[in-house]
Amino acid sequence: MLAEQKRHRRRATQGNSPVTLADVARIAGVSEITVSRVLRDVASVAAGTRKRVLAAVGDTGYVRNQVAGTLASATSNLVGVVIPSLSNIVFADVLRGIDGGLGPSGYRPVVGITGYDPTVEETLVGSLLAWKPAAMIIVGFEHTDVTRRWLKQSSIRVAELMDIDSAPIDLAVGLSHRAAGQATARHLVARGYRRFGYVGHDWNTDRRARLRWEGLVQALAEAGLALVDQRLNDGPSSTQAGREGLAALLRGGERPDVVVFSNDDMAVGGVFQCLAENIALKHELALFGFNGLDIGQALPMPLSTVRSNRFRIGELAVEHILSRPKRGETLETIDTGFEIVEGATA
Amino acid sequence: MLAEQKRHRRRATQGNSPVTLADVARIAGVSEITVSRVLRDVASVAAGTRKRVLAAVGDTGYVRNQVAGTLASATSNLVGVVIPSLSNIVFADVLRGIDGGLGPSGYRPVVGITGYDPTVEETLVGSLLAWKPAAMIIVGFEHTDVTRRWLKQSSIRVAELMDIDSAPIDLAVGLSHRAAGQATARHLVARGYRRFGYVGHDWNTDRRARLRWEGLVQALAEAGLALVDQRLNDGPSSTQAGREGLAALLRGGERPDVVVFSNDDMAVGGVFQCLAENIALKHELALFGFNGLDIGQALPMPLSTVRSNRFRIGELAVEHILSRPKRGETLETIDTGFEIVEGATA
DNA sequence: CCACGGAATGACAGCGCTGTCATCCGATAA
DNA sequence: TTATCGGATGACAGCGCTGTCATTCCGTGG
């Protein structure tokens, strides 16, 4: 019956380039596999043949279909990237580092933004994993059980970035935020500060900021000191939040001689607040940040802070993954360290 | 011969989840297609069956293979995104907007960063197109001929962002930078400024900054004015570059009463320079930016600038594409406009 | 009691590539 | 001259899904 003829006449009806390898092969007068070889630059193909193939590719405007290629070869060149936010330049830096590390390797990042929500993260990881990426790069250690299971079970490489204060699923690249907090305290204590204030953000969701705070408080305790006052906002970090946080702190009781901020964005807000209130930076009130953002260093008085090597973190993660594409037996942790930036505000 | 047995015993050897639809189907005691239907939530599946399938999915830890799915259905849910840079918060905002617009639709962005190099862009577009994305989102109008051809020929939707001063391949979403430059000039002239200076960046590569400059100069000319001096750097925009640019300008001959910067990053640098040199903002020297970044608005004296709606540009582009996934007959241009932000520096 | 329609399910081919092996051929060695 | 070998090319199945029918089953109305 007629149905027999009608069945299965599917075609790449959906837009895109309807030109396939087969078309190119026919035009070039070779087999599909030869075209494939030329395009992937594998195996030996005679110079003349190659030229004919490339010519055919050129005038058909053929574009490879990586989807088919990936399915056939079971080797994708996508890398899943999961970050909490892009409002914060810090993660844009990480993403830059990832892209930079990927470079001309042909690998492409597929990104997802969680908004710091582990449930969203779970959904994202699921849909990224569905693309059978060559690797997954994800910020932080805080995942749902399902997420963690998926990540473990997919035997691709998994890099958890920014933080190294926990055991990774496979590879961790970052710095110890606790150590950074401690270093901050020791540095400031050594410079003679005694009355410490703190202005924070996202108190309940930003684990790394919390770790820094813990390190700070702990090292202060070891020096026989404690925070004289603090303002712990629960909103996201921003310059404005920093201004308001410092303003509130200063309206409070005991006046600190140095205020540590949860990060540079906040600290820059603090600097602006001092400018607005005519408080002499460092002499009257010292300020200290975290991250080492450009903006802080471009201030009339460069911000005293701790440099985290964000770009490098992304880049290093990628380099590491590309150099060992198979997951190994042992967990790895790469410490990218941090440096105190003396600056002029503390 | 033995070879006959050996051939074609390929397997998803490469890591990832070795669990396939077929496995889940077997365990659930249904056919593959039924599992597929449950997972995609299409067609009707009996409640009991669905439950069994989901259970099987659950305990196998099955993860869909979108690669195979995309190949079979010829409908991808990847969106190619090509931006010039991530160092500039502006493009991070656009990317945020894109991600936000994509929301829970299941579409995922695959990103590429060109570094403002059309050749890199060409390579990127080629490799993104190879993933047969549902759409391409790209910043600007400046493409190589090859890029343009590929984009046209792939009949997917193509959104060119930020700029609307040229004819798009398919859809343009952004603002008229020329108009923004003109508005800046008129606004400042109306406020009584007469001696205009200009500090710019990336003079040879940032077409949109150039368009704003042209609009500015043109509208000044219409008011019988001209720039009294300018500093056109060729490096990327940064706060530091803005500081140095203004410093250089002020060391120059005629002192302007207002300086327009190519963007807010640069202008914030200008503000810092004034703070450092103790120049009274607005009264002694007025400054004006472009973009309306948070940082500028958090300054002790909020920066006078023009707000570009970057997040909205990304979001709108996505919304538009999702609502009409097929390319139409006619070219479309969506003007997201801009607003003068009065601020306190001009 | 039977025809009928719709819900639930399945069979099957094929999406566009690539891995694997086989084949062909001319150049070199014996 | 003949056996040998490596370079160049091809045939073929299959990667893991989904679109397209086809089929089965059950409740309903005449």
PDB file of C-alpha atoms in Angstrom, chain A residues 8 19 42 57 61 67 95 106 123 126 138 141 150 156 204 208 300 320-321 326 330 339 341 343 345:
ATOM      1  CA  HIS A   8      10.428   7.258   6.568  1.00  0.00           C
ATOM      2  CA  VAL A  19      24.229  20.029   3.043  1.00  0.00           C
ATOM      3  CA  VAL A  42      43.180  12.395  10.489  1.00  0.00           C
ATOM      4  CA  VAL A  57      33.256  22.077   1.060  1.00  0.00           C
ATOM      5  CA  GLY A  61      29.148  26.044   2.324  1.00  0.00           C
ATOM      6  CA  VAL A  67      26.027  16.297  16.849  1.00  0.00           C
ATOM      7  CA  LEU A  95      34.708  31.933  32.897  1.00  0.00           C
ATOM      8  CA  GLY A 106      37.996  23.340  19.695  1.00  0.00           C
ATOM      9  CA  THR A 123      18.636  20.727  37.053  1.00  0.00           C
ATOM     10  CA  GLY A 126      21.389  17.180  34.584  1.00  0.00           C
ATOM     11  CA  ILE A 138      31.487  23.709  38.606  1.00  0.00           C
ATOM     12  CA  PHE A 141      31.417  22.033  46.821  1.00  0.00           C
ATOM     13  CA  TRP A 150      25.408  12.232  38.749  1.00  0.00           C
ATOM     14  CA  ILE A 156      34.071  12.367  33.040  1.00  0.00           C
ATOM     15  CA  ASN A 204      23.539  32.338  54.575  1.00  0.00           C
ATOM     16  CA  ARG A 208      33.402  30.911  50.837  1.00  0.00           C
ATOM     17  CA  PRO A 300      42.870  57.130  44.425  1.00  0.00           C
ATOM     18  CA  HIS A 320      44.585  20.090  33.979  1.00  0.00           C
ATOM     19  CA  ILE A 321      41.520  18.483  32.502  1.00  0.00           C
ATOM     20  CA  LYS A 326      40.350  10.498  32.005  1.00  0.00           C
ATOM     21  CA  THR A 330      43.047   9.700  43.274  1.00  0.00           C
ATOM     22  CA  GLU A 339      48.590  37.226  48.070  1.00  0.00           C
ATOM     23  CA  VAL A 341      47.950  43.353  48.455  1.00  0.00           C
ATOM     24  CA  GLY A 343      47.361  48.892  49.152  1.00  0.00           C
ATOM     25  CA  THR A 345      43.681  51.719  52.890  1.00  0.00           C
TER      26      THR A 345
END
